[in-house]
PDB file of C-alpha atoms and ligand atoms in Angstrom:
ATOM      1  CA  MET A 961    -324.302-138.375 -20.511  1.00  0.00           C
ATOM      2  CA  GLY A 962    -322.938-141.002 -22.871  1.00  0.00           C
ATOM      3  CA  LYS A 963    -320.649-143.892 -21.879  1.00  0.00           C
ATOM      4  CA  ILE A 964    -317.592-142.361 -23.590  1.00  0.00           C
ATOM      5  CA  THR A 965    -318.128-139.006 -21.902  1.00  0.00           C
ATOM      6  CA  ASN A 966    -318.460-140.753 -18.496  1.00  0.00           C
ATOM      7  CA  ALA A 967    -315.302-142.734 -19.134  1.00  0.00           C
ATOM      8  CA  LEU A 968    -313.393-139.563 -20.211  1.00  0.00           C
ATOM      9  CA  LYS A 969    -314.713-137.758 -17.151  1.00  0.00           C
ATOM     10  CA  LYS A 970    -313.642-140.546 -14.815  1.00  0.00           C
ATOM     11  CA  ALA A 971    -310.194-140.772 -16.378  1.00  0.00           C
ATOM     12  CA  ALA A 972    -309.747-137.017 -16.129  1.00  0.00           C
ATOM     13  CA  GLU A 973    -310.861-137.064 -12.481  1.00  0.00           C
ATOM     14  CA  GLU A 974    -308.486-139.863 -11.591  1.00  0.00           C
ATOM     15  CA  ARG A 975    -305.675-138.087 -13.319  1.00  0.00           C
ATOM     16  CA  MET A 976    -306.455-134.857 -11.488  1.00  0.00           C
ATOM     17  CA  GLU A 977    -306.517-136.667  -8.107  1.00  0.00           C
ATOM     18  CA  HIS A 978    -303.170-138.293  -8.885  1.00  0.00           C
ATOM     19  CA  LEU A 979    -301.686-134.945  -9.874  1.00  0.00           C
ATOM     20  CA  ASP A 980    -303.137-133.184  -6.860  1.00  0.00           C
ATOM     21  CA  LYS A 981    -301.167-135.582  -4.674  1.00  0.00           C
ATOM     22  CA  LYS A 982    -298.050-135.437  -6.777  1.00  0.00           C
ATOM     23  CA  VAL A 983    -297.667-131.825  -7.743  1.00  0.00           C
ATOM     24  CA  LYS A 984    -296.539-129.563  -4.933  1.00  0.00           C
ATOM     25  CA  LEU A 985    -298.368-126.320  -4.348  1.00  0.00           C
ATOM     26  CA  LYS A 986    -295.320-124.290  -5.410  1.00  0.00           C
ATOM     27  CA  GLU A 987    -295.235-125.993  -8.722  1.00  0.00           C
ATOM     28  CA  ARG A 988    -298.949-125.596  -9.285  1.00  0.00           C
ATOM     29  CA  GLU A 989    -298.631-121.871  -8.711  1.00  0.00           C
ATOM     30  CA  ARG A 990    -296.731-121.561 -11.946  1.00  0.00           C
ATOM     31  CA  PHE A 991    -299.949-122.381 -13.754  1.00  0.00           C
ATOM     32  CA  ILE A 992    -302.042-119.963 -11.772  1.00  0.00           C
ATOM     33  CA  VAL A 993    -303.083-117.349 -14.080  1.00  0.00           C
ATOM     34  CA  LYS A 994    -302.980-113.607 -14.243  1.00  0.00           C
ATOM     35  CA  LYS A 995    -306.204-112.051 -12.988  1.00  0.00           C
ATOM     36  CA  VAL A 996    -308.443-110.433 -15.575  1.00  0.00           C
ATOM     37  CA  SER A 997    -309.738-107.943 -12.993  1.00  0.00           C
ATOM     38  CA  GLU A 998    -306.222-106.682 -12.296  1.00  0.00           C
ATOM     39  CA  SER A 999    -305.276-106.232 -15.935  1.00  0.00           C
ATOM     40  CA  SER A1000    -306.150-103.786 -18.676  1.00  0.00           C
ATOM     41  CA  VAL A1001    -305.639-106.524 -21.295  1.00  0.00           C
ATOM     42  CA  ASN A1002    -308.935-107.715 -22.886  1.00  0.00           C
ATOM     43  CA  PRO A1003    -310.097-111.047 -21.403  1.00  0.00           C
ATOM     44  CA  ALA A1004    -310.368-112.480 -24.946  1.00  0.00           C
ATOM     45  CA  ILE A1005    -306.569-112.740 -24.942  1.00  0.00           C
ATOM     46  CA  ILE A1006    -306.857-115.994 -23.033  1.00  0.00           C
ATOM     47  CA  THR A1007    -303.332-117.167 -23.869  1.00  0.00           C
ATOM     48  CA  HIS A1008    -302.043-114.230 -21.807  1.00  0.00           C
ATOM     49  CA  PHE A1009    -304.221-114.962 -18.772  1.00  0.00           C
ATOM     50  CA  ASP A1010    -304.288-118.735 -18.771  1.00  0.00           C
ATOM     51  CA  PRO A1011    -301.796-120.548 -21.022  1.00  0.00           C
ATOM     52  CA  LYS A1012    -303.322-123.862 -19.917  1.00  0.00           C
ATOM     53  CA  ALA A1013    -306.938-123.101 -20.857  1.00  0.00           C
ATOM     54  CA  LEU A1014    -308.633-125.131 -23.555  1.00  0.00           C
ATOM     55  CA  VAL A1015    -308.700-122.150 -25.889  1.00  0.00           C
ATOM     56  CA  SER A1016    -304.979-121.599 -25.284  1.00  0.00           C
ATOM     57  CA  GLU A1017    -304.371-125.241 -26.220  1.00  0.00           C
ATOM     58  CA  GLN A1018    -306.156-124.604 -29.513  1.00  0.00           C
ATOM     59  CA  PHE A1019    -303.823-121.683 -30.198  1.00  0.00           C
ATOM     60  CA  LYS A1020    -300.923-124.003 -29.445  1.00  0.00           C
ATOM     61  CA  VAL A1021    -302.243-126.392 -32.067  1.00  0.00           C
ATOM     62  CA  LEU A1022    -302.363-123.468 -34.539  1.00  0.00           C
ATOM     63  CA  ARG A1023    -298.824-122.480 -33.520  1.00  0.00           C
ATOM     64  CA  THR A1024    -297.613-126.048 -34.046  1.00  0.00           C
ATOM     65  CA  ASN A1025    -299.298-126.207 -37.448  1.00  0.00           C
ATOM     66  CA  ILE A1026    -297.637-122.990 -38.521  1.00  0.00           C
ATOM     67  CA  LEU A1027    -294.213-123.940 -37.188  1.00  0.00           C
ATOM     68  CA  SER A1028    -294.304-127.258 -38.982  1.00  0.00           C
ATOM     69  CA  MET A1029    -295.256-125.845 -42.371  1.00  0.00           C
ATOM     70  CA  ASN A1030    -292.935-126.218 -45.388  1.00  0.00           C
ATOM     71  CA  LYS A1031    -291.003-129.056 -43.786  1.00  0.00           C
ATOM     72  CA  GLY A1032    -289.823-127.008 -40.811  1.00  0.00           C
ATOM     73  CA  VAL A1033    -289.192-123.768 -42.718  1.00  0.00           C
ATOM     74  CA  PRO A1034    -292.306-121.968 -41.415  1.00  0.00           C
ATOM     75  CA  PRO A1035    -293.722-118.717 -42.728  1.00  0.00           C
ATOM     76  CA  LYS A1036    -291.949-115.914 -40.961  1.00  0.00           C
ATOM     77  CA  VAL A1037    -293.943-112.867 -41.891  1.00  0.00           C
ATOM     78  CA  PHE A1038    -297.622-113.667 -42.284  1.00  0.00           C
ATOM     79  CA  GLY A1039    -300.980-111.970 -42.013  1.00  0.00           C
ATOM     80  CA  VAL A1040    -304.390-112.628 -40.570  1.00  0.00           C
ATOM     81  CA  THR A1041    -307.480-111.645 -42.504  1.00  0.00           C
ATOM     82  CA  SER A1042    -311.172-112.597 -42.920  1.00  0.00           C
ATOM     83  CA  SER A1043    -313.898-112.129 -45.453  1.00  0.00           C
ATOM     84  CA  ILE A1044    -315.979-109.584 -43.519  1.00  0.00           C
ATOM     85  CA  HIS A1045    -315.743-107.538 -40.357  1.00  0.00           C
ATOM     86  CA  ALA A1046    -315.712-108.865 -36.772  1.00  0.00           C
ATOM     87  CA  GLU A1047    -314.912-112.485 -37.502  1.00  0.00           C
ATOM     88  CA  GLY A1048    -312.117-112.578 -34.899  1.00  0.00           C
ATOM     89  CA  LYS A1049    -308.960-111.446 -36.812  1.00  0.00           C
ATOM     90  CA  THR A1050    -307.488-109.284 -34.067  1.00  0.00           C
ATOM     91  CA  VAL A1051    -308.241-111.660 -31.208  1.00  0.00           C
ATOM     92  CA  THR A1052    -306.759-114.510 -33.285  1.00  0.00           C
ATOM     93  CA  SER A1053    -303.635-112.481 -34.166  1.00  0.00           C
ATOM     94  CA  LEU A1054    -303.105-111.498 -30.507  1.00  0.00           C
ATOM     95  CA  ASN A1055    -303.566-115.013 -29.093  1.00  0.00           C
ATOM     96  CA  LEU A1056    -301.419-116.542 -31.765  1.00  0.00           C
ATOM     97  CA  ALA A1057    -298.663-114.015 -31.143  1.00  0.00           C
ATOM     98  CA  VAL A1058    -298.745-114.618 -27.384  1.00  0.00           C
ATOM     99  CA  SER A1059    -298.745-118.372 -27.950  1.00  0.00           C
ATOM    100  CA  LEU A1060    -295.798-118.113 -30.340  1.00  0.00           C
ATOM    101  CA  SER A1061    -293.875-115.984 -27.897  1.00  0.00           C
ATOM    102  CA  GLN A1062    -294.460-118.647 -25.181  1.00  0.00           C
ATOM    103  CA  ALA A1063    -292.858-121.414 -27.318  1.00  0.00           C
ATOM    104  CA  MET A1064    -289.845-123.190 -25.773  1.00  0.00           C
ATOM    105  CA  HIS A1065    -287.331-121.488 -27.968  1.00  0.00           C
ATOM    106  CA  LYS A1066    -288.730-118.043 -26.979  1.00  0.00           C
ATOM    107  CA  PRO A1067    -288.803-116.519 -30.441  1.00  0.00           C
ATOM    108  CA  LYS A1068    -288.962-112.730 -30.826  1.00  0.00           C
ATOM    109  CA  VAL A1069    -292.476-112.009 -32.022  1.00  0.00           C
ATOM    110  CA  LEU A1070    -293.825-108.753 -33.481  1.00  0.00           C
ATOM    111  CA  LEU A1071    -297.511-108.016 -34.012  1.00  0.00           C
ATOM    112  CA  VAL A1072    -298.440-105.226 -36.467  1.00  0.00           C
ATOM    113  CA  ASP A1073    -301.879-103.663 -36.563  1.00  0.00           C
ATOM    114  CA  ALA A1074    -302.196-102.965 -40.298  1.00  0.00           C
ATOM    115  CA  ASP A1075    -305.898-102.199 -40.035  1.00  0.00           C
ATOM    116  CA  MET A1076    -305.173 -98.476 -40.369  1.00  0.00           C
ATOM    117  CA  ARG A1077    -308.861 -97.790 -40.913  1.00  0.00           C
ATOM    118  CA  LYS A1078    -310.092 -98.970 -37.504  1.00  0.00           C
ATOM    119  CA  GLY A1079    -307.255-100.725 -35.730  1.00  0.00           C
ATOM    120  CA  LYS A1080    -308.108-101.932 -32.250  1.00  0.00           C
ATOM    121  CA  MET A1081    -305.015-103.853 -31.184  1.00  0.00           C
ATOM    122  CA  ALA A1082    -303.841-101.168 -28.706  1.00  0.00           C
ATOM    123  CA  LYS A1083    -307.309-101.197 -27.194  1.00  0.00           C
ATOM    124  CA  TYR A1084    -307.301-104.998 -26.789  1.00  0.00           C
ATOM    125  CA  LEU A1085    -303.884-104.739 -25.071  1.00  0.00           C
ATOM    126  CA  GLY A1086    -305.171-101.927 -22.869  1.00  0.00           C
ATOM    127  CA  VAL A1087    -302.451 -99.483 -23.816  1.00  0.00           C
ATOM    128  CA  ASP A1088    -302.630 -95.951 -25.115  1.00  0.00           C
ATOM    129  CA  GLN A1089    -300.240 -96.102 -28.071  1.00  0.00           C
ATOM    130  CA  LYS A1090    -300.896 -93.377 -30.569  1.00  0.00           C
ATOM    131  CA  ILE A1091    -297.782 -93.756 -32.786  1.00  0.00           C
ATOM    132  CA  GLY A1092    -298.238 -96.602 -35.245  1.00  0.00           C
ATOM    133  CA  LEU A1093    -297.893 -98.018 -38.738  1.00  0.00           C
ATOM    134  CA  SER A1094    -299.515 -95.099 -40.554  1.00  0.00           C
ATOM    135  CA  ASP A1095    -296.984 -92.718 -38.944  1.00  0.00           C
ATOM    136  CA  ILE A1096    -294.097 -94.934 -40.168  1.00  0.00           C
ATOM    137  CA  LEU A1097    -295.593 -95.157 -43.652  1.00  0.00           C
ATOM    138  CA  GLU A1098    -296.195 -91.403 -43.862  1.00  0.00           C
ATOM    139  CA  GLY A1099    -292.585 -90.805 -42.818  1.00  0.00           C
ATOM    140  CA  LYS A1100    -293.529 -89.115 -39.545  1.00  0.00           C
ATOM    141  CA  GLU A1101    -291.882 -91.686 -37.225  1.00  0.00           C
ATOM    142  CA  GLY A1102    -289.302 -94.431 -37.448  1.00  0.00           C
ATOM    143  CA  SER A1103    -290.186 -98.029 -36.631  1.00  0.00           C
ATOM    144  CA  LYS A1104    -288.049 -97.791 -33.420  1.00  0.00           C
ATOM    145  CA  GLU A1105    -290.403 -95.170 -32.038  1.00  0.00           C
ATOM    146  CA  ALA A1106    -293.468 -97.201 -32.994  1.00  0.00           C
ATOM    147  CA  ILE A1107    -292.402-100.584 -31.527  1.00  0.00           C
ATOM    148  CA  PHE A1108    -294.068-101.114 -28.168  1.00  0.00           C
ATOM    149  CA  ASN A1109    -292.487-103.802 -26.023  1.00  0.00           C
ATOM    150  CA  ILE A1110    -294.989-105.858 -24.047  1.00  0.00           C
ATOM    151  CA  GLU A1111    -293.894-106.396 -20.479  1.00  0.00           C
ATOM    152  CA  ASP A1112    -292.444-109.814 -19.518  1.00  0.00           C
ATOM    153  CA  GLU A1113    -292.854-111.247 -22.956  1.00  0.00           C
ATOM    154  CA  ASN A1114    -290.557-111.504 -25.911  1.00  0.00           C
ATOM    155  CA  LEU A1115    -293.402-109.849 -27.715  1.00  0.00           C
ATOM    156  CA  ALA A1116    -293.742-106.387 -29.227  1.00  0.00           C
ATOM    157  CA  PHE A1117    -296.477-104.664 -31.168  1.00  0.00           C
ATOM    158  CA  ILE A1118    -296.975-101.753 -33.516  1.00  0.00           C
ATOM    159  CA  ALA A1119    -300.328 -99.986 -33.285  1.00  0.00           C
ATOM    160  CA  SER A1120    -302.260 -98.819 -36.360  1.00  0.00           C
ATOM    161  CA  GLY A1121    -301.515 -95.102 -35.813  1.00  0.00           C
ATOM    162  CA  GLU A1122    -303.715 -92.204 -36.832  1.00  0.00           C
ATOM    163  CA  VAL A1123    -306.230 -93.023 -39.555  1.00  0.00           C
ATOM    164  CA  PRO A1124    -304.554 -91.996 -42.864  1.00  0.00           C
ATOM    165  CA  GLU A1125    -306.367 -90.537 -45.843  1.00  0.00           C
ATOM    166  CA  TYR A1126    -305.220 -93.254 -48.273  1.00  0.00           C
ATOM    167  CA  PRO A1127    -304.411 -96.490 -46.459  1.00  0.00           C
ATOM    168  CA  SER A1128    -304.239 -98.704 -49.550  1.00  0.00           C
ATOM    169  CA  GLU A1129    -301.737 -96.367 -51.235  1.00  0.00           C
ATOM    170  CA  LEU A1130    -299.511 -96.394 -48.182  1.00  0.00           C
ATOM    171  CA  LEU A1131    -299.513-100.177 -48.234  1.00  0.00           C
ATOM    172  CA  SER A1132    -298.424-100.200 -51.876  1.00  0.00           C
ATOM    173  CA  SER A1133    -295.471 -97.931 -51.133  1.00  0.00           C
ATOM    174  CA  LYS A1134    -291.754 -98.638 -51.120  1.00  0.00           C
ATOM    175  CA  THR A1135    -291.742 -97.545 -47.460  1.00  0.00           C
ATOM    176  CA  PHE A1136    -294.039-100.444 -46.523  1.00  0.00           C
ATOM    177  CA  LYS A1137    -291.846-102.897 -48.473  1.00  0.00           C
ATOM    178  CA  ASN A1138    -288.746-101.600 -46.635  1.00  0.00           C
ATOM    179  CA  PHE A1139    -290.547-101.751 -43.293  1.00  0.00           C
ATOM    180  CA  LEU A1140    -291.488-105.387 -43.889  1.00  0.00           C
ATOM    181  CA  SER A1141    -287.940-106.270 -44.808  1.00  0.00           C
ATOM    182  CA  ASP A1142    -286.555-104.483 -41.666  1.00  0.00           C
ATOM    183  CA  MET A1143    -289.002-106.314 -39.397  1.00  0.00           C
ATOM    184  CA  ARG A1144    -288.194-109.654 -41.085  1.00  0.00           C
ATOM    185  CA  ASN A1145    -284.559-109.098 -40.091  1.00  0.00           C
ATOM    186  CA  GLN A1146    -285.308-107.983 -36.511  1.00  0.00           C
ATOM    187  CA  PHE A1147    -287.899-110.613 -35.475  1.00  0.00           C
ATOM    188  CA  ASP A1148    -288.320-114.391 -35.675  1.00  0.00           C
ATOM    189  CA  HIS A1149    -292.027-114.028 -36.428  1.00  0.00           C
ATOM    190  CA  VAL A1150    -294.056-111.060 -37.641  1.00  0.00           C
ATOM    191  CA  ILE A1151    -297.875-111.340 -37.527  1.00  0.00           C
ATOM    192  CA  ILE A1152    -299.835-108.735 -39.428  1.00  0.00           C
ATOM    193  CA  ASP A1153    -303.461-108.039 -38.577  1.00  0.00           C
ATOM    194  CA  THR A1154    -305.389-106.695 -41.550  1.00  0.00           C
ATOM    195  CA  PRO A1155    -308.855-105.371 -42.469  1.00  0.00           C
ATOM    196  CA  PRO A1156    -311.386-107.792 -44.044  1.00  0.00           C
ATOM    197  CA  ILE A1157    -310.727-108.591 -47.699  1.00  0.00           C
ATOM    198  CA  VAL A1158    -314.246-108.379 -49.237  1.00  0.00           C
ATOM    199  CA  PRO A1159    -315.044-104.729 -48.369  1.00  0.00           C
ATOM    200  CA  VAL A1160    -311.504-103.253 -48.818  1.00  0.00           C
ATOM    201  CA  THR A1161    -308.440-104.194 -50.786  1.00  0.00           C
ATOM    202  CA  ASP A1162    -305.731-103.687 -48.079  1.00  0.00           C
ATOM    203  CA  ALA A1163    -305.345-107.358 -47.053  1.00  0.00           C
ATOM    204  CA  GLY A1164    -304.661-108.323 -50.704  1.00  0.00           C
ATOM    205  CA  ILE A1165    -301.979-105.643 -51.067  1.00  0.00           C
ATOM    206  CA  ILE A1166    -300.388-106.696 -47.785  1.00  0.00           C
ATOM    207  CA  GLY A1167    -300.789-110.417 -48.431  1.00  0.00           C
ATOM    208  CA  ALA A1168    -298.972-110.294 -51.732  1.00  0.00           C
ATOM    209  CA  GLN A1169    -295.866-109.044 -49.853  1.00  0.00           C
ATOM    210  CA  LEU A1170    -295.944-111.716 -47.110  1.00  0.00           C
ATOM    211  CA  ASP A1171    -295.220-115.432 -46.800  1.00  0.00           C
ATOM    212  CA  GLY A1172    -298.992-115.938 -46.655  1.00  0.00           C
ATOM    213  CA  LEU A1173    -302.251-115.151 -44.884  1.00  0.00           C
ATOM    214  CA  ILE A1174    -304.486-117.032 -42.447  1.00  0.00           C
ATOM    215  CA  LEU A1175    -308.152-116.717 -43.298  1.00  0.00           C
ATOM    216  CA  VAL A1176    -310.359-116.438 -40.224  1.00  0.00           C
ATOM    217  CA  VAL A1177    -313.943-117.627 -40.683  1.00  0.00           C
ATOM    218  CA  GLN A1178    -316.631-117.094 -38.106  1.00  0.00           C
ATOM    219  CA  ALA A1179    -318.611-120.324 -37.768  1.00  0.00           C
ATOM    220  CA  GLY A1180    -322.378-119.991 -37.993  1.00  0.00           C
ATOM    221  CA  ARG A1181    -322.242-116.545 -39.564  1.00  0.00           C
ATOM    222  CA  THR A1182    -320.123-116.124 -42.633  1.00  0.00           C
ATOM    223  CA  GLN A1183    -321.749-117.700 -45.686  1.00  0.00           C
ATOM    224  CA  ARG A1184    -319.833-120.138 -47.865  1.00  0.00           C
ATOM    225  CA  GLY A1185    -320.175-117.898 -50.926  1.00  0.00           C
ATOM    226  CA  VAL A1186    -318.639-114.971 -49.034  1.00  0.00           C
ATOM    227  CA  VAL A1187    -315.611-117.079 -47.997  1.00  0.00           C
ATOM    228  CA  ARG A1188    -315.234-118.219 -51.618  1.00  0.00           C
ATOM    229  CA  ARG A1189    -315.316-114.576 -52.730  1.00  0.00           C
ATOM    230  CA  ALA A1190    -312.625-113.750 -50.165  1.00  0.00           C
ATOM    231  CA  GLU A1191    -310.406-116.602 -51.422  1.00  0.00           C
ATOM    232  CA  GLU A1192    -310.906-115.433 -55.011  1.00  0.00           C
ATOM    233  CA  LEU A1193    -309.896-111.911 -54.095  1.00  0.00           C
ATOM    234  CA  LEU A1194    -306.802-113.173 -52.256  1.00  0.00           C
ATOM    235  CA  TYR A1195    -305.881-115.391 -55.206  1.00  0.00           C
ATOM    236  CA  GLN A1196    -306.248-112.463 -57.640  1.00  0.00           C
ATOM    237  CA  SER A1197    -304.027-110.332 -55.430  1.00  0.00           C
ATOM    238  CA  HIS A1198    -301.300-113.061 -55.436  1.00  0.00           C
ATOM    239  CA  SER A1199    -301.647-113.720 -51.742  1.00  0.00           C
ATOM    240  CA  LYS A1200    -301.154-117.260 -50.478  1.00  0.00           C
ATOM    241  CA  VAL A1201    -303.727-118.659 -48.077  1.00  0.00           C
ATOM    242  CA  LEU A1202    -301.816-120.671 -45.485  1.00  0.00           C
ATOM    243  CA  GLY A1203    -304.937-122.084 -43.866  1.00  0.00           C
ATOM    244  CA  HIS A1204    -308.218-121.303 -42.198  1.00  0.00           C
ATOM    245  CA  VAL A1205    -309.129-120.652 -38.545  1.00  0.00           C
ATOM    246  CA  LEU A1206    -312.692-121.207 -37.497  1.00  0.00           C
ATOM    247  CA  THR A1207    -313.881-118.916 -34.679  1.00  0.00           C
ATOM    248  CA  ASN A1208    -316.937-119.045 -32.507  1.00  0.00           C
ATOM    249  CA  ILE A1209    -316.876-122.834 -32.148  1.00  0.00           C
ATOM    250  CA  GLU A1210    -318.694-124.301 -29.174  1.00  0.00           C
ATOM    251  CA  TYR A1211    -317.303-127.214 -27.217  1.00  0.00           C
ATOM    252  CA  HIS A1212    -319.727-129.772 -25.918  1.00  0.00           C
ATOM    253  CA  LEU A1213    -317.476-131.482 -23.403  1.00  0.00           C
ATOM    254  CA  PRO A1214    -316.413-129.829 -20.156  1.00  0.00           C
ATOM    255  CA  GLU A1215    -313.029-128.118 -20.327  1.00  0.00           C
ATOM    256  CA  TYR A1216    -311.345-130.249 -17.674  1.00  0.00           C
ATOM    257  CA  ILE A1217    -311.727-133.313 -19.846  1.00  0.00           C
ATOM    258  CA  TYR A1218    -309.358-131.745 -22.343  1.00  0.00           C
ATOM    259  CA  ARG A1219    -307.055-130.469 -19.701  1.00  0.00           C
ATOM    260  CA  TYR A1220    -303.689-132.026 -18.798  1.00  0.00           C
ATOM    261  CA  LEU A1221    -301.341-130.356 -16.356  1.00  0.00           C
TER     262      LEU A1221
HETATM  263  N1  ATP B2172    -312.378-117.648 -31.428  1.00  0.00           N
HETATM  264  C1  ATP B2172    -313.378-116.852 -31.031  1.00  0.00           C
HETATM  265  N2  ATP B2172    -314.524-117.416 -30.519  1.00  0.00           N
HETATM  266  C2  ATP B2172    -315.528-116.634 -30.112  1.00  0.00           C
HETATM  267  N3  ATP B2172    -315.528-115.296 -30.146  1.00  0.00           N
HETATM  268  C3  ATP B2172    -314.463-114.687 -30.670  1.00  0.00           C
HETATM  269  C4  ATP B2172    -313.325-115.426 -31.144  1.00  0.00           C
HETATM  270  N4  ATP B2172    -312.402-114.545 -31.597  1.00  0.00           N
HETATM  271  C5  ATP B2172    -312.919-113.325 -31.428  1.00  0.00           C
HETATM  272  N5  ATP B2172    -314.162-113.397 -30.871  1.00  0.00           N
HETATM  273  C6  ATP B2172    -315.017-112.250 -30.533  1.00  0.00           C
HETATM  274  O1  ATP B2172    -315.513-111.688 -31.731  1.00  0.00           O
HETATM  275  C7  ATP B2172    -315.564-110.271 -31.675  1.00  0.00           C
HETATM  276  C8  ATP B2172    -314.768-109.684 -32.788  1.00  0.00           C
HETATM  277  O2  ATP B2172    -313.388-110.027 -32.610  1.00  0.00           O
HETATM  278  P1  ATP B2172    -312.209-109.199 -33.318  1.00  0.00           P
HETATM  279  O3  ATP B2172    -312.167-107.791 -32.888  1.00  0.00           O
HETATM  280  O4  ATP B2172    -310.964-110.025 -33.114  1.00  0.00           O
HETATM  281  O5  ATP B2172    -312.704-109.285 -34.812  1.00  0.00           O
HETATM  282  P2  ATP B2172    -312.047-108.643 -36.120  1.00  0.00           P
HETATM  283  O6  ATP B2172    -312.254-109.609 -37.223  1.00  0.00           O
HETATM  284  O7  ATP B2172    -310.703-108.192 -35.809  1.00  0.00           O
HETATM  285  O8  ATP B2172    -313.010-107.371 -36.278  1.00  0.00           O
HETATM  286  P3  ATP B2172    -312.769-106.112 -37.264  1.00  0.00           P
HETATM  287  O9  ATP B2172    -313.206-106.578 -38.646  1.00  0.00           O
HETATM  288  O10 ATP B2172    -313.696-105.090 -36.665  1.00  0.00           O
HETATM  289  O11 ATP B2172    -311.338-105.739 -37.168  1.00  0.00           O
HETATM  290  C9  ATP B2172    -315.038-109.933 -30.288  1.00  0.00           C
HETATM  291  O12 ATP B2172    -316.119-109.732 -29.436  1.00  0.00           O
HETATM  292  C10 ATP B2172    -314.233-111.137 -29.866  1.00  0.00           C
HETATM  293  O13 ATP B2172    -314.159-111.298 -28.481  1.00  0.00           O
HETATM  294 MG1   MG B2173    -309.717-106.307 -36.076  1.00  0.00          MG
END
């Protein structure tokens, strides 16, 4: 182990010892986390289980970056997309939404699963919610019926709904435009999870109607040329890329070194 690592480790240990003496058990309990084994929520939603974990801290950094955009007038309704499938869009959307809902000012946050082709948000949350966005856009249900309030959090979500025959057409409709404007009025932040942009056009259609999109890139897998193609497609669709999130990053220092109570 290098000198710097040793020094960091020692400093972290000293700090922990100091805190152990100082912080009463009752206070520490506030940080004790919900148990994965007792929950139907997917363990990848770390911000839900352990808001103090290293990964949760990274989502706080993302939250801060978003909230400080445009000189304090942050994007209100924004999407999350990626170039290709399985880069981490849904897990990023979920963790970011939980993190935003945990902010000091307790904003009202809505998550929308706009991947109507193979939406998995309800599954990640461990709930059986059949009514969703496609039902709203096909005029079968109102948004009130589709909004699912998540217990104990100022967080709600709308599932993807039954797979529709023409998802892209539904997203180009006046109904979707009206839905977005309703949600903009009802919530402080609306995060929209989308399908990947290279294989299907949906994220471009959605992105053009939002304040912007975050482009998730899986480190070590997605090729540079593919990410460039995704950016080109988003540019052509008049979607604004707010920034990039790299997933699948490995940390080389132990977690407790990063950790401050
Ligand atoms: N930041 C991350 N670091 C490591 N693994 C991650 C990260 N985010 C997501 N994953 C893992 O990657 C896999 C795919 O995640 P996810 O379902 O969020 O991807 P997706 O882009 O939404 O996929 P799809 O294109 O099928 O909708 C999951 O196993 C998830 O746990
Ligand atoms: Mg997904």
